Short mmCIF file of C-alpha atoms in Angstrom, two decimals:
data_model
loop_
_atom_site.label_atom_id
_atom_site.label_comp_id
_atom_site.label_asym_id
_atom_site.label_seq_id
_atom_site.Cartn_x
_atom_site.Cartn_y
_atom_site.Cartn_z
CA MET A 221 33.19 -15.46 -2.10
CA LYS A 222 34.31 -13.04 1.23
CA VAL A 223 30.80 -12.05 1.73
CA ARG A 224 30.06 -16.25 1.15
CA LYS A 225 32.64 -17.07 3.87
CA CYS A 226 31.38 -14.59 6.28
CA MET A 227 27.88 -15.66 5.91
CA GLU A 228 28.54 -19.33 5.61
CA LYS A 229 30.76 -19.57 8.91
CA ASP A 230 30.25 -16.78 10.96
CA VAL A 231 26.09 -16.14 10.12
CA ALA A 232 24.34 -19.54 9.40
CA PRO A 233 25.36 -21.22 12.46
CA ILE A 234 22.91 -18.64 14.64
CA MET A 235 20.50 -17.07 12.53
CA THR A 236 17.52 -19.51 12.81
CA GLY A 237 17.63 -19.39 16.65
CA TYR A 238 17.03 -15.36 15.83
CA TRP A 239 15.17 -16.01 13.37
CA GLU A 240 12.99 -18.42 16.30
CA LYS A 241 12.98 -15.46 18.86
CA ALA A 242 12.42 -12.40 16.01
CA GLU A 243 15.56 -10.78 17.65
CA PHE A 244 18.20 -8.79 16.32
CA PRO A 245 22.15 -10.65 16.54
CA PHE A 246 24.05 -7.66 17.04
CA ASP A 247 27.05 -9.61 17.52
CA VAL A 248 26.71 -9.54 13.77
CA VAL A 249 26.90 -6.49 12.21
CA PRO A 250 30.52 -5.24 12.95
CA LYS A 251 31.77 -8.51 10.60
CA LEU A 252 29.31 -7.34 8.17
CA GLY A 253 31.22 -4.02 8.54
CA ALA A 254 33.99 -5.62 7.85
CA LEU A 255 32.79 -7.21 4.53
CA ARG A 256 32.88 -3.44 3.39
CA ILE A 257 29.53 -3.80 1.55
CA ALA A 258 27.88 -0.96 3.28
CA GLY A 259 27.20 1.73 0.84
CA GLY A 260 27.37 -0.33 -2.11
CA THR A 261 27.79 1.93 -4.98
CA ILE A 262 28.64 4.95 -3.39
CA LYS A 263 31.66 6.14 -4.41
CA GLY A 264 34.32 8.33 -1.76
CA TYR A 265 33.49 9.34 1.69
CA GLY A 266 34.89 5.81 3.07
CA CYS A 267 31.94 3.70 0.87
CA PRO A 268 33.48 0.67 -0.98
CA GLY A 269 32.43 2.37 -4.64
CA LEU A 270 31.05 -1.07 -6.16
CA SER A 271 29.53 -1.12 -9.36
CA ILE A 272 25.66 -2.03 -8.91
CA THR A 273 26.47 -5.58 -10.39
CA GLY A 274 29.20 -6.19 -7.51
CA SER A 275 26.94 -4.91 -4.90
CA ALA A 276 23.91 -6.79 -5.72
CA ILE A 277 26.06 -10.34 -6.12
CA SER A 278 26.72 -9.32 -2.59
CA VAL A 279 23.65 -8.75 -1.60
CA ALA A 280 22.70 -12.33 -2.83
CA GLU A 281 25.44 -14.22 -1.38
CA VAL A 282 23.91 -12.63 2.10
CA ALA A 283 20.76 -12.97 1.10
CA ARG A 284 21.63 -16.82 0.14
CA VAL A 285 22.23 -17.87 3.73
CA ASP A 286 19.70 -15.04 5.79
CA ALA A 287 16.90 -12.90 4.24
CA SER A 288 17.17 -10.50 6.91
CA CYS A 289 20.37 -9.80 7.14
CA SER A 290 20.05 -8.67 3.71
CA THR A 291 17.18 -6.80 4.71
CA PHE A 292 19.11 -5.07 7.38
CA ILE A 293 22.16 -4.01 4.84
CA LEU A 294 19.58 -2.85 2.40
CA VAL A 295 17.60 -0.59 3.97
CA HIS A 296 20.96 1.02 5.90
CA SER A 297 22.35 1.07 2.58
CA SER A 298 20.51 1.35 -0.39
CA LEU A 299 18.15 3.11 0.70
CA ALA A 300 19.23 5.84 3.60
CA MET A 301 23.11 5.69 2.92
CA LEU A 302 22.03 6.28 -1.00
CA THR A 303 19.69 9.28 -0.07
CA ILE A 304 22.41 11.06 1.95
CA ALA A 305 24.80 10.27 -1.27
CA LEU A 306 22.29 11.35 -3.49
CA CYS A 307 20.36 14.30 -1.88
CA GLY A 308 22.61 15.25 0.75
CA SER A 309 25.48 18.47 1.34
CA GLU A 310 28.94 18.09 1.13
CA GLU A 311 28.53 18.42 4.53
CA GLN A 312 25.94 15.78 5.50
CA LYS A 313 28.03 13.22 3.44
CA ASN A 314 31.65 14.10 5.21
CA LYS A 315 29.38 13.63 8.29
CA TYR A 316 27.29 10.53 8.45
CA LEU A 317 28.39 8.25 5.35
CA PRO A 318 32.16 7.40 6.88
CA SER A 319 30.54 5.76 10.23
CA LEU A 320 27.72 4.13 7.91
CA ALA A 321 30.00 2.55 5.89
CA GLU A 322 32.03 1.04 8.54
CA LEU A 323 28.35 -0.39 10.18
CA SER A 324 29.83 1.63 13.49
CA THR A 325 26.56 3.65 12.98
CA VAL A 326 23.38 2.33 11.81
CA ALA A 327 20.59 3.97 9.59
CA CYS A 328 17.40 3.38 8.89
CA TRP A 329 14.34 5.24 5.83
CA ALA A 330 11.27 6.21 6.69
CA LEU A 331 8.56 6.72 3.99
CA THR A 332 5.48 4.42 5.11
CA GLU A 333 2.97 5.42 6.84
CA PRO A 334 0.33 3.46 8.89
CA ASP A 335 -2.50 4.99 6.30
CA TYR A 336 -0.16 5.56 2.89
CA GLY A 337 1.67 2.35 1.98
CA SER A 338 0.96 2.12 -1.76
CA ASP A 339 0.11 5.48 -1.98
CA ALA A 340 3.51 7.03 -0.21
CA SER A 341 3.24 10.27 -1.86
CA ALA A 342 0.24 11.24 -0.35
CA LEU A 343 1.93 11.04 3.25
CA ARG A 344 0.81 12.84 5.88
CA THR A 345 3.85 13.56 8.45
CA THR A 346 4.16 17.23 8.58
CA ALA A 347 7.55 19.57 8.27
CA THR A 348 7.21 23.08 9.71
CA LYS A 349 9.49 26.00 9.27
CA VAL A 350 10.71 27.32 12.59
CA GLU A 351 13.88 29.57 13.53
CA GLY A 352 16.93 27.28 13.31
CA GLY A 353 15.27 23.97 11.57
CA TRP A 354 12.10 22.35 11.54
CA ILE A 355 9.43 20.27 13.42
CA LEU A 356 7.95 16.87 12.33
CA GLU A 357 4.83 15.38 13.29
CA GLY A 358 3.60 12.42 12.50
CA GLN A 359 3.47 8.57 12.46
CA LYS A 360 5.65 6.48 10.33
CA ARG A 361 5.17 2.26 10.15
CA TRP A 362 7.11 -0.75 9.17
CA ILE A 363 10.23 1.02 9.30
CA GLY A 364 13.13 -1.53 9.24
CA ASN A 365 15.92 -1.27 11.64
CA SER A 366 14.19 1.90 13.57
CA THR A 367 14.01 0.56 16.41
CA PHE A 368 17.99 1.15 16.97
CA ALA A 369 18.94 2.95 14.18
CA ASP A 370 21.81 5.97 15.21
CA LEU A 371 19.85 7.78 12.29
CA LEU A 372 16.22 8.08 10.73
CA VAL A 373 15.82 9.07 7.14
CA ILE A 374 12.10 11.08 7.65
CA PHE A 375 10.19 12.50 4.53
CA ALA A 376 7.73 14.83 5.56
CA ARG A 377 5.47 17.16 3.84
CA ASN A 378 6.24 20.61 4.06
CA THR A 379 3.53 22.71 5.04
CA SER A 380 4.51 26.01 3.65
CA THR A 381 5.23 24.22 0.30
CA ASN A 382 3.11 21.11 0.37
CA GLN A 383 6.29 19.16 -1.27
CA ILE A 384 7.82 16.47 0.07
CA ASN A 385 10.84 17.37 1.98
CA GLY A 386 13.68 14.99 3.71
CA PHE A 387 15.78 15.09 6.87
CA ILE A 388 17.87 13.20 9.46
CA VAL A 389 16.63 12.63 12.52
CA LYS A 390 19.00 11.42 15.38
CA LYS A 391 17.43 8.76 17.65
CA ASP A 392 18.01 10.75 20.86
CA ALA A 393 15.65 13.47 19.39
CA PRO A 394 13.18 14.65 21.81
CA GLY A 395 9.43 13.96 20.84
CA LEU A 396 10.88 10.69 18.82
CA THR A 397 9.26 7.51 19.82
CA VAL A 398 9.84 3.66 17.91
CA THR A 399 8.12 1.01 19.06
CA LYS A 400 8.80 -2.64 17.82
CA ILE A 401 6.41 -4.52 15.61
CA GLU A 402 5.37 -7.90 16.92
CA ASN A 403 4.18 -11.07 15.68
CA LYS A 404 5.40 -11.29 12.27
CA ILE A 405 5.51 -14.33 10.11
CA GLY A 406 8.47 -13.47 7.78
CA LEU A 407 12.09 -11.10 8.11
CA ARG A 408 11.43 -11.83 11.99
CA ILE A 409 14.80 -11.32 12.56
CA VAL A 410 14.35 -7.34 11.22
CA GLN A 411 13.36 -4.55 13.52
CA ASN A 412 10.27 -3.03 12.21
CA GLY A 413 9.10 -0.22 13.81
CA ASP A 414 6.00 2.13 14.42
CA ILE A 415 7.57 5.98 14.56
CA VAL A 416 5.51 8.45 16.26
CA MET A 417 6.97 12.22 16.35
CA LYS A 418 5.71 14.97 18.12
CA ASN A 419 6.94 18.25 18.15
CA VAL A 420 10.26 16.48 16.84
CA PHE A 421 12.91 19.50 16.05
CA VAL A 422 15.51 19.16 13.31
CA PRO A 423 17.99 21.67 12.69
CA ASP A 424 18.41 23.19 9.46
CA ASP A 425 22.04 21.57 8.94
CA ASP A 426 19.65 18.19 8.67
CA ARG A 427 17.34 18.56 6.03
CA LEU A 428 18.27 16.94 3.09
CA PRO A 429 18.12 19.58 0.28
CA GLY A 430 17.79 17.42 -2.74
CA VAL A 431 14.75 16.59 -1.51
CA ASN A 432 11.77 19.09 -2.90
CA SER A 433 9.67 16.54 -4.01
CA PHE A 434 8.52 13.21 -3.90
CA GLN A 435 10.06 12.78 -7.17
CA ASP A 436 13.09 12.67 -5.67
CA THR A 437 12.62 9.69 -3.44
CA ASN A 438 12.47 8.05 -7.10
CA LYS A 439 16.40 8.05 -7.85
CA VAL A 440 16.59 6.25 -4.65
CA LEU A 441 14.05 3.51 -5.45
CA ALA A 442 15.34 3.15 -9.10
CA VAL A 443 18.43 1.59 -7.23
CA SER A 444 16.60 0.26 -4.63
CA ARG A 445 14.49 -1.78 -6.35
CA VAL A 446 17.28 -3.29 -8.36
CA MET A 447 18.97 -4.29 -5.12
CA VAL A 448 15.80 -5.30 -3.38
CA ALA A 449 15.43 -7.67 -6.70
CA TRP A 450 18.66 -9.40 -5.93
CA GLN A 451 17.15 -10.86 -2.35
CA PRO A 452 15.23 -13.29 -3.43
CA ILE A 453 17.51 -14.17 -6.42
CA GLY A 454 20.10 -15.20 -3.47
CA ILE A 455 17.23 -16.66 -1.64
CA SER A 456 16.16 -19.05 -4.40
CA MET A 457 20.06 -19.83 -4.38
CA GLY A 458 20.06 -21.01 -1.09
CA ILE A 459 16.83 -23.10 -1.36
CA TYR A 460 18.99 -25.06 -4.67
CA ASP A 461 21.38 -25.90 -2.14
CA ILE A 462 19.80 -26.78 0.74
CA CYS A 463 17.05 -29.15 -1.82
CA HIS A 464 20.06 -30.56 -3.77
CA ARG A 465 22.20 -31.72 -0.57
CA TYR A 466 18.94 -33.30 1.04
CA LEU A 467 17.85 -34.93 -2.12
CA LYS A 468 21.17 -36.73 -2.15
CA GLU A 469 21.34 -37.61 1.62
CA ARG A 470 18.17 -38.72 2.48
CA LYS A 471 16.72 -42.03 1.51
CA GLN A 472 13.31 -43.66 1.02
CA PHE A 473 12.46 -46.46 -0.14
CA GLY A 474 16.13 -47.93 -0.30
CA ALA A 475 17.09 -45.08 -2.24
CA PRO A 476 18.31 -41.50 -2.29
CA LEU A 477 15.43 -38.99 -2.81
CA ALA A 478 17.69 -37.87 -5.34
CA ALA A 479 16.67 -40.94 -7.41
CA PHE A 480 13.40 -40.73 -7.77
CA GLN A 481 11.94 -38.46 -11.17
CA VAL A 482 9.23 -36.60 -10.05
CA ASN A 483 11.87 -35.12 -7.14
CA GLN A 484 15.00 -34.08 -9.79
CA GLN A 485 12.02 -32.43 -12.00
CA LYS A 486 11.00 -30.55 -9.60
CA LEU A 487 15.07 -29.82 -8.39
CA VAL A 488 15.51 -28.67 -12.11
CA GLN A 489 12.51 -26.38 -12.11
CA ILE A 490 14.18 -24.66 -9.31
CA LEU A 491 17.53 -24.86 -10.68
CA GLY A 492 15.43 -23.48 -14.17
CA ASN A 493 13.99 -20.46 -11.69
CA VAL A 494 17.29 -19.66 -10.62
CA GLN A 495 18.89 -19.29 -13.75
CA ALA A 496 16.33 -16.85 -14.91
CA MET A 497 16.10 -14.91 -12.22
CA PHE A 498 19.74 -14.21 -11.86
CA LEU A 499 19.67 -13.37 -15.65
CA VAL A 500 17.01 -10.38 -15.28
CA GLY A 501 18.39 -9.23 -11.98
CA TRP A 502 22.04 -9.16 -14.25
CA ARG A 503 20.04 -7.54 -16.96
CA LEU A 504 18.53 -4.84 -15.09
CA CYS A 505 22.33 -3.97 -13.61
CA LYS A 506 23.92 -3.42 -17.09
CA LEU A 507 21.09 -1.30 -18.07
CA TYR A 508 21.42 1.10 -14.64
CA GLU A 509 25.18 1.17 -15.44
CA ALA A 510 24.56 2.19 -19.04
CA GLY A 511 21.87 4.58 -17.60
CA LYS A 512 19.57 3.26 -20.28
CA MET A 513 16.84 1.21 -17.19
CA THR A 514 13.74 2.99 -17.01
CA PRO A 515 11.13 2.60 -13.83
CA GLY A 516 9.00 0.64 -15.33
CA GLN A 517 11.87 -2.28 -16.23
CA ALA A 518 13.13 -2.25 -12.58
CA SER A 519 9.31 -2.59 -11.52
CA LEU A 520 9.03 -5.86 -13.79
CA GLY A 521 12.18 -7.26 -12.89
CA LYS A 522 11.01 -6.87 -8.80
CA ALA A 523 8.00 -8.03 -9.61
CA TRP A 524 8.61 -10.96 -11.72
CA ILE A 525 11.67 -12.18 -9.51
CA THR A 526 9.56 -12.01 -6.67
CA LYS A 527 6.71 -14.05 -8.12
CA THR A 528 9.14 -16.57 -9.26
CA ALA A 529 11.05 -17.19 -6.02
CA ARG A 530 7.95 -17.59 -4.23
CA GLU A 531 7.50 -20.63 -6.63
CA THR A 532 10.96 -21.81 -5.88
CA ALA A 533 9.91 -21.55 -2.15
CA ALA A 534 6.92 -23.52 -2.94
CA LEU A 535 9.02 -26.44 -4.67
CA GLY A 536 11.51 -26.24 -2.14
CA ARG A 537 9.07 -26.95 0.59
CA GLU A 538 7.65 -29.86 -1.09
CA LEU A 539 10.88 -31.38 -1.74
CA LEU A 540 11.77 -31.51 1.77
CA GLY A 541 8.66 -33.19 3.01
CA GLY A 542 7.63 -32.74 6.78
CA ASN A 543 11.43 -31.25 7.29
CA GLY A 544 10.57 -28.83 4.75
CA ILE A 545 8.22 -26.66 7.71
CA LEU A 546 11.18 -26.95 9.99
CA SER A 547 12.95 -23.60 10.37
CA ASP A 548 16.29 -25.34 10.80
CA PHE A 549 16.22 -26.75 7.19
CA LEU A 550 16.21 -22.84 5.98
CA VAL A 551 13.88 -23.28 3.23
CA ALA A 552 11.00 -23.26 5.64
CA LYS A 553 12.30 -19.86 6.99
CA ALA A 554 12.88 -18.76 3.35
CA PHE A 555 9.35 -19.73 2.48
CA CYS A 556 7.73 -17.32 4.94
CA ASP A 557 10.60 -14.73 4.19
CA LEU A 558 9.78 -14.19 0.87
CA GLU A 559 6.28 -13.10 1.68
CA PRO A 560 7.18 -9.51 2.96
CA ILE A 561 9.65 -8.44 0.14
CA TYR A 562 7.04 -9.87 -2.29
CA THR A 563 5.32 -6.54 -0.82
CA TYR A 564 7.66 -3.98 -0.15
CA GLU A 565 9.73 -1.99 -2.55
CA GLY A 566 6.37 -1.83 -4.34
CA THR A 567 4.14 -4.44 -4.08
CA TYR A 568 3.81 -6.85 -6.97
CA ASP A 569 0.32 -5.47 -8.15
CA ILE A 570 2.04 -1.93 -7.89
CA ASN A 571 5.41 -2.61 -9.41
CA SER A 572 3.09 -4.22 -12.19
CA LEU A 573 1.45 -1.11 -13.05
CA ILE A 574 4.01 1.42 -13.00
CA THR A 575 5.16 -1.19 -15.70
CA GLY A 576 2.01 -1.11 -17.21
CA ARG A 577 1.76 2.82 -16.97
CA GLU A 578 5.13 2.85 -18.97
CA VAL A 579 4.48 0.95 -21.77
CA THR A 580 0.67 1.83 -22.43
CA GLY A 581 0.91 5.68 -21.55
CA LEU A 582 -2.16 5.21 -19.24
CA ALA A 583 -1.77 5.07 -15.20
CA SER A 584 -4.25 2.68 -13.89
CA PHE A 585 -3.13 3.48 -10.29
CA LYS A 586 -6.40 5.29 -9.07
CA PRO A 587 -10.43 4.00 -9.43
CA ALA A 588 -12.01 5.52 -11.93
CA ALA A 589 -14.10 8.30 -10.63
CA SER A 590 -17.47 7.24 -9.68
CA ARG A 591 -20.77 8.67 -11.55
CA SER A 592 -22.34 11.38 -10.07
CA GLN A 593 -25.82 10.47 -12.42
CA ARG A 594 -27.90 7.36 -11.12
CA SER A 595 -27.60 4.48 -14.04
CA ARG A 596 -30.28 4.07 -16.14
CA LEU A 597 -30.61 0.72 -15.19
#
């Protein structure tokens, strides 16, 4: 209720304007920081120490009003902060987490590269050991918050071991440049950037000791995938709220739109989707809290919930008629914002294959090797 009150009072009135301009509302950050939800499940170091269920519901309440705002928090909290909490040293946790929990500093998380999205484990950014630290060389793409983040959690390939390591890079590091990605149709408030690193020095103190292979990123992604699944739940809650009010207020043919059977059917379908999505998200949280959640379960939840949310947004757009394509009425904005969420943190297809591998024991991520001999046909 605390999150809902803040979002409805301080955020909802201004977000459409920022969305249209594709600009970030920096004035909102202190208000989000005062909610004490950044850091989510992290205990100590000034973090709230919420259950994953409590953290998930807070994310849903933010997304109910604005998806971009929830993405800003998730990148900062469930990716960057959580990586430091799970993979960082005690010194790093004490140094960085308290200010990040207050949102007095902001972080981003850089794994994806221009040529490696779904195939992230093949990333090419390199980390070369030198006296006193490391030299990073390479590029990252689609990194949310990166244009203004104070800290960048960067993943790079160790040139000595060929394994993936993690590093904390400061925004003013020489050789680091970040360029905003323009012309997005969804999550327009989120400032996604292209990162280029040329001879960027990172001291030994800022190498994350708990990241020694790509598998070490999975313990972070397992939590963040659950949290991301709650974004479309919150978005769909907002769509239902708007449609319910709109159908009762707008009249055609002398009656409220809610009086027409076809509109009631669509509204109830939206409500059913929201309830089903909520229960799947809730189940994931309880499995995680019991230490029983598997990667395949998290991937199935994220894939199915985002697919169902897309259907929900389409129904909401239909119910609002012409107003359904205006961002002022939230549904059109939600319709667009769901598209990147459907893709990031594992596309629908990749998440399906993760679950498929878990239930069949057979991986099908890569195409079968082409035959060297000519076909008899």
